[in-house]
Short mmCIF file of C-alpha atoms and ligand atoms in Angstrom, two decimals:
data_model
loop_
_atom_site.label_atom_id
_atom_site.label_comp_id
_atom_site.label_asym_id
_atom_site.label_seq_id
_atom_site.Cartn_x
_atom_site.Cartn_y
_atom_site.Cartn_z
CA MET E 1 0.00 0.00 0.00
CA THR E 2 1.21 3.51 -0.76
CA LEU E 3 0.92 6.48 1.57
CA SER E 4 -1.71 8.13 -0.63
CA GLU E 5 -3.81 4.94 -0.60
CA TRP E 6 -3.45 4.85 3.17
CA ILE E 7 -4.70 8.43 3.45
CA GLN E 8 -7.62 7.69 1.12
CA GLN E 9 -8.62 4.92 3.51
CA HIS E 10 -8.14 7.22 6.51
CA PRO E 11 -9.51 10.58 5.35
CA PHE E 12 -9.22 12.12 8.82
CA LEU E 13 -5.45 12.12 8.19
CA THR E 14 -5.77 14.33 5.10
CA LYS E 15 -5.03 17.65 6.82
CA ILE E 16 -2.06 16.47 8.83
CA ALA E 17 -0.75 14.64 5.75
CA GLY E 18 -0.80 17.88 3.77
CA LEU E 19 1.10 19.82 6.42
CA GLN E 20 3.51 16.99 7.19
CA GLY E 21 4.21 16.38 3.49
CA ARG E 22 4.95 20.03 2.89
CA VAL E 23 7.23 20.37 5.91
CA ASP E 24 9.10 17.15 5.09
CA ALA E 25 9.56 18.22 1.46
CA THR E 26 10.89 21.64 2.47
CA ALA E 27 13.25 20.00 4.95
CA ALA E 28 14.41 17.45 2.36
CA ALA E 29 15.40 20.28 0.02
CA PHE E 30 17.53 21.94 2.71
CA LEU E 31 21.21 21.79 1.92
CA SER E 32 23.95 22.42 4.41
CA ALA E 33 27.36 20.95 5.11
CA PRO E 34 26.78 17.61 6.84
CA ILE E 35 27.25 17.72 10.60
CA ALA E 36 30.43 15.92 11.62
CA PRO E 37 29.83 12.91 13.87
CA PRO E 38 31.29 13.28 17.36
CA ALA E 39 34.37 11.48 18.69
CA TRP E 40 32.68 8.23 19.64
CA ASP E 41 35.33 7.31 22.21
CA ALA E 42 34.41 10.43 24.15
CA TYR E 43 30.75 9.37 24.17
CA ALA E 44 31.26 5.66 24.95
CA ALA E 45 30.97 5.98 28.75
CA ASP E 46 27.76 8.02 28.49
CA HIS E 47 26.33 5.51 26.02
CA ALA E 48 27.13 2.60 28.34
CA SER E 49 25.36 4.32 31.22
CA GLY E 50 22.25 5.19 29.20
CA VAL E 51 22.80 8.86 28.36
CA PRO E 52 21.26 9.63 24.93
CA LEU E 53 23.54 11.17 22.34
CA LEU E 54 21.91 14.61 22.34
CA HIS E 55 22.29 14.77 26.13
CA ALA E 56 25.92 13.62 26.22
CA THR E 57 28.27 15.35 28.65
CA HIS E 58 31.56 15.17 26.72
CA VAL E 59 30.50 15.54 23.09
CA ALA E 60 28.37 18.26 21.52
CA ILE E 61 26.33 17.74 18.37
CA ASP E 62 26.15 20.83 16.15
CA LEU E 63 22.54 22.06 16.24
CA ALA E 64 23.19 25.24 14.24
CA PRO E 65 21.91 23.80 10.92
CA ALA E 66 18.64 22.83 12.63
CA ALA E 67 18.31 26.39 13.97
CA THR E 68 18.68 27.72 10.42
CA LEU E 69 16.24 25.19 9.00
CA VAL E 70 13.52 25.69 11.62
CA ARG E 71 13.29 29.36 10.61
CA SER E 72 12.88 28.34 6.95
CA LEU E 73 10.19 25.79 7.85
CA ALA E 74 8.23 28.33 9.87
CA ALA E 75 8.48 30.88 7.05
CA ASP E 76 7.26 28.28 4.56
CA VAL E 77 4.25 27.29 6.69
CA ALA E 78 3.42 30.99 7.16
CA SER E 79 3.01 31.38 3.40
CA ALA E 80 1.47 27.96 2.73
CA PRO E 81 -2.20 27.21 1.97
CA VAL E 82 -2.85 26.07 5.54
CA PRO E 83 -5.67 27.12 7.91
CA PRO E 84 -5.38 30.88 8.59
CA GLY E 85 -4.76 30.39 12.30
CA LEU E 86 -1.80 28.13 11.62
CA ALA E 87 -0.33 30.51 9.02
CA ARG E 88 -0.62 33.38 11.49
CA ASP E 89 1.02 31.39 14.29
CA ALA E 90 3.86 30.36 11.95
CA GLY E 91 4.36 34.00 10.93
CA GLU E 92 4.61 35.02 14.58
CA LEU E 93 7.06 32.19 15.19
CA VAL E 94 9.24 33.48 12.32
CA ALA E 95 9.20 36.90 13.94
CA ASP E 96 10.16 35.46 17.34
CA LEU E 97 13.03 33.44 15.84
CA ALA E 98 14.41 36.19 13.64
CA ALA E 99 13.06 39.62 14.62
CA PRO E 100 15.70 42.38 14.62
CA ASP E 101 15.06 43.03 18.31
CA ALA E 102 15.30 39.35 19.22
CA ALA E 103 18.59 38.04 20.50
CA PRO E 104 20.79 36.98 17.56
CA ASP E 105 20.78 33.39 18.75
CA ALA E 106 17.02 33.18 19.27
CA ALA E 107 16.65 30.21 16.91
CA ALA E 108 19.63 28.42 18.46
CA ARG E 109 18.16 28.86 21.92
CA ALA E 110 14.77 27.68 20.66
CA ILE E 111 16.33 24.47 19.31
CA ALA E 112 18.22 23.91 22.59
CA TRP E 113 14.87 24.17 24.39
CA VAL E 114 13.26 21.71 21.95
CA VAL E 115 16.08 19.19 22.31
CA ARG E 116 17.04 19.46 25.97
CA GLY E 117 14.47 21.69 27.62
CA GLU E 118 17.22 24.29 28.18
CA GLY E 119 16.18 27.81 29.07
CA SER E 120 12.61 29.00 29.41
CA ALA E 121 9.75 27.85 27.21
CA PRO E 122 8.76 30.30 24.46
CA ALA E 123 5.98 32.70 25.40
CA ARG E 124 3.86 31.53 22.45
CA HIS E 125 3.58 28.75 19.85
CA GLY E 126 5.67 26.22 21.79
CA GLY E 127 3.78 23.29 20.21
CA LEU E 128 4.40 24.53 16.68
CA LEU E 129 8.06 25.17 17.52
CA VAL E 130 8.43 21.59 18.80
CA PHE E 131 6.75 20.20 15.66
CA LEU E 132 8.91 22.23 13.24
CA GLY E 133 12.02 21.98 15.40
CA TRP E 134 11.99 18.17 15.28
CA ALA E 135 11.32 18.22 11.53
CA ALA E 136 14.49 20.34 11.21
CA LEU E 137 16.42 18.08 13.57
CA ARG E 138 15.37 14.85 11.81
CA ARG E 139 16.66 16.27 8.55
CA THR E 140 19.92 17.78 9.77
CA LEU E 141 20.84 14.92 12.12
CA GLU E 142 20.54 12.25 9.40
CA PRO E 143 24.33 11.84 8.92
CA VAL E 144 24.94 11.78 12.67
CA LYS E 145 22.24 9.15 13.21
CA ASP E 146 23.69 7.01 10.42
CA ALA E 147 27.16 7.22 11.95
CA TYR E 148 25.71 6.55 15.43
CA ARG E 149 23.96 3.44 14.16
CA ALA E 150 27.17 2.19 12.54
CA TRP E 151 29.21 2.82 15.70
CA SER E 152 26.70 1.50 18.21
CA GLY E 153 25.83 -1.66 16.26
CA ALA E 154 27.96 -3.88 18.49
CA GLN E 155 27.16 -1.97 21.68
CA ALA E 156 23.62 -2.63 22.77
CA TRP E 157 21.44 0.21 23.98
CA ARG E 158 19.49 -1.42 26.82
CA GLN E 159 17.17 1.47 27.64
CA PRO E 160 13.46 1.84 26.82
CA TYR E 161 13.99 5.46 25.71
CA CYS E 162 15.48 6.80 22.50
CA PRO E 163 19.29 6.47 22.22
CA THR E 164 19.47 9.70 20.22
CA CYS E 165 17.10 12.11 21.99
CA GLY E 166 15.86 10.28 25.10
CA ALA E 167 12.13 10.35 24.27
CA PRO E 168 9.89 7.43 25.31
CA PRO E 169 8.76 5.40 22.28
CA VAL E 170 5.44 5.91 20.50
CA LEU E 171 5.60 2.85 18.28
CA ALA E 172 7.01 -0.63 18.04
CA GLN E 173 7.56 -2.99 15.16
CA LEU E 174 7.81 -6.78 15.46
CA VAL E 175 10.40 -8.23 13.09
CA PRO E 176 11.40 -11.84 12.36
CA GLU E 177 14.34 -13.08 14.41
CA GLY E 178 15.29 -16.74 14.30
CA ALA E 179 12.16 -18.81 14.97
CA GLY E 180 10.43 -15.94 16.76
CA ARG E 181 10.20 -12.19 16.58
CA ALA E 182 12.15 -9.29 17.99
CA ARG E 183 10.79 -5.88 18.88
CA ILE E 184 12.08 -2.61 17.48
CA LEU E 185 10.97 0.58 19.26
CA CYS E 186 10.50 3.81 17.29
CA CYS E 187 10.99 7.39 18.50
CA GLY E 188 8.32 9.88 17.41
CA PRO E 189 10.30 13.14 17.55
CA CYS E 190 13.64 12.10 16.00
CA GLY E 191 12.73 8.89 14.15
CA THR E 192 15.46 6.69 15.65
CA THR E 193 14.68 2.97 15.95
CA TRP E 194 16.30 0.52 18.38
CA ALA E 195 15.85 -3.05 19.58
CA TRP E 196 14.42 -3.62 23.05
CA LYS E 197 12.85 -6.40 25.13
CA ARG E 198 10.15 -8.30 23.31
CA ILE E 199 7.76 -8.49 26.27
CA ALA E 200 7.80 -5.59 28.73
CA CYS E 201 6.26 -2.13 29.01
CA PRO E 202 8.80 0.49 27.90
CA HIS E 203 7.01 3.14 29.96
CA CYS E 204 7.16 1.53 33.41
CA GLY E 205 9.31 -1.57 32.95
CA ASN E 206 6.51 -3.99 33.89
CA GLU E 207 7.35 -7.50 32.65
CA ALA E 208 4.50 -9.43 34.31
CA GLN E 209 2.65 -11.09 31.44
CA ASP E 210 -0.67 -11.03 33.30
CA ARG E 211 -0.41 -7.24 33.43
CA LEU E 212 0.36 -6.83 29.72
CA ASP E 213 -2.46 -7.00 27.15
CA VAL E 214 -2.91 -6.77 23.41
CA LEU E 215 -5.75 -4.72 21.92
CA GLU E 216 -6.42 -5.64 18.31
CA VAL E 217 -7.77 -2.85 16.11
CA ASP E 218 -10.85 -3.60 13.99
CA GLY E 219 -10.20 -3.24 10.27
CA GLU E 220 -6.47 -2.62 10.71
CA GLU E 221 -4.68 -5.82 9.89
CA GLY E 222 -1.22 -5.96 11.43
CA LEU E 223 -1.72 -3.00 13.76
CA ARG E 224 -2.51 -3.28 17.47
CA LEU E 225 -2.01 -1.63 20.83
CA ASP E 226 0.25 -3.31 23.37
CA THR E 227 -1.13 -2.08 26.68
CA CYS E 228 0.07 -2.16 30.26
CA ARG E 229 -2.14 -2.51 33.32
CA SER E 230 0.59 -1.28 35.64
CA CYS E 231 0.93 2.23 34.19
CA ASN E 232 -2.13 2.35 31.89
CA GLY E 233 0.19 3.20 29.00
CA TYR E 234 0.40 1.64 25.55
CA VAL E 235 2.63 1.25 22.52
CA LYS E 236 1.23 1.28 18.99
CA THR E 237 2.59 -1.95 17.53
CA ILE E 238 3.02 -2.95 13.90
CA THR E 239 3.01 -6.68 13.27
CA ARG E 240 2.52 -6.70 9.48
CA GLU E 241 5.31 -7.78 7.16
CA PRO E 242 6.72 -6.24 5.22
CA VAL E 243 5.90 -2.97 6.90
CA GLU E 244 5.29 0.12 4.79
CA PRO E 245 7.93 2.62 5.99
CA PHE E 246 5.35 5.41 6.31
CA LEU E 247 3.72 3.47 9.17
CA LEU E 248 6.82 4.11 11.24
CA ALA E 249 5.91 7.82 11.29
CA ASP E 250 3.74 8.47 14.35
CA TRP E 251 1.20 10.67 12.52
CA THR E 252 0.02 7.96 10.12
CA THR E 253 -1.55 5.99 13.00
CA LEU E 254 -3.00 8.82 15.09
CA HIS E 255 -6.37 7.03 14.96
CA LEU E 256 -4.84 4.35 17.17
CA ASP E 257 -4.06 7.04 19.75
CA ALA E 258 -7.67 8.20 19.49
CA LEU E 259 -8.82 4.62 20.09
CA ALA E 260 -6.49 4.34 23.08
CA LYS E 261 -7.89 7.55 24.53
CA GLU E 262 -11.44 6.22 24.09
CA ARG E 263 -10.41 3.14 26.05
CA GLY E 264 -9.06 5.28 28.89
CA LEU E 265 -5.39 4.57 28.15
CA GLU E 266 -2.73 7.25 28.58
CA ARG E 267 -0.34 8.32 25.88
CA ARG E 268 3.08 8.03 27.54
CA GLY E 269 5.11 7.97 24.34
CA SER E 270 6.55 11.30 23.18
CA SER E 271 4.35 12.52 20.32
CA LEU E 272 4.46 15.79 18.38
CA TYR E 273 0.70 15.70 17.77
CA ASP E 274 -2.08 16.85 20.09
CA MET E 275 -5.04 14.55 20.50
ZN1 LIG J 1 14.51 10.23 19.52
ZN1 LIG J 2 3.60 0.19 31.93
#
């Protein structure tokens, strides 16, 4: 199935698909010198003790390209055929990130807040900044994430949160492994994937099988919610093979989050989308 077929079958995704597609396309066209990967030896101790790369103490990832790109993304949304309220908010965000009377590093500080919660939250449009900020970060961090994956291949990340940004997972994918299946967790904000325990709740660590349930979703073959009675959380889980890559983007299964909410479950994964 293609993404456009998926959206035809799920028309409530049409609006978010339009915005997401535009933002992703603008980001994909952004050209800058690739960010140099850090000295992995200097990060190894942090990695072993569960400190995500973007929170490392001895290496710093260059976030300046993301600060440049987030301004471009906001400017593009401000002039795009989107709902007037969104265009206005994006225009105000552009002003806040680049106004002559703003501090010269306003965009850099905004990205530091998005990534690490540094400094104070913006006075307005924090949600839009987070959405566009992570779109900029996903794009500009691609070479670093590729190098990180290559380096960390032999060094297991044993945590239930994202090895790149530290966010709790929104999604999981079950993949064949030997005679059984392994579980890959997916980060909503930065898009990193990593292997983790097959049976356990990544939100609270519960491994008691009688407190873990599966909620199948009517009409959605190969998609389900893995739920936890200890913390009332859930993970959207993809069991179909092969999986269409677009399903690994959180927004394409927002109706599963709506279903979870209806059932009284709590969204504990880190999502960029309000429900
Ligand atoms: Zn992440
Ligand atoms: Zn739990």
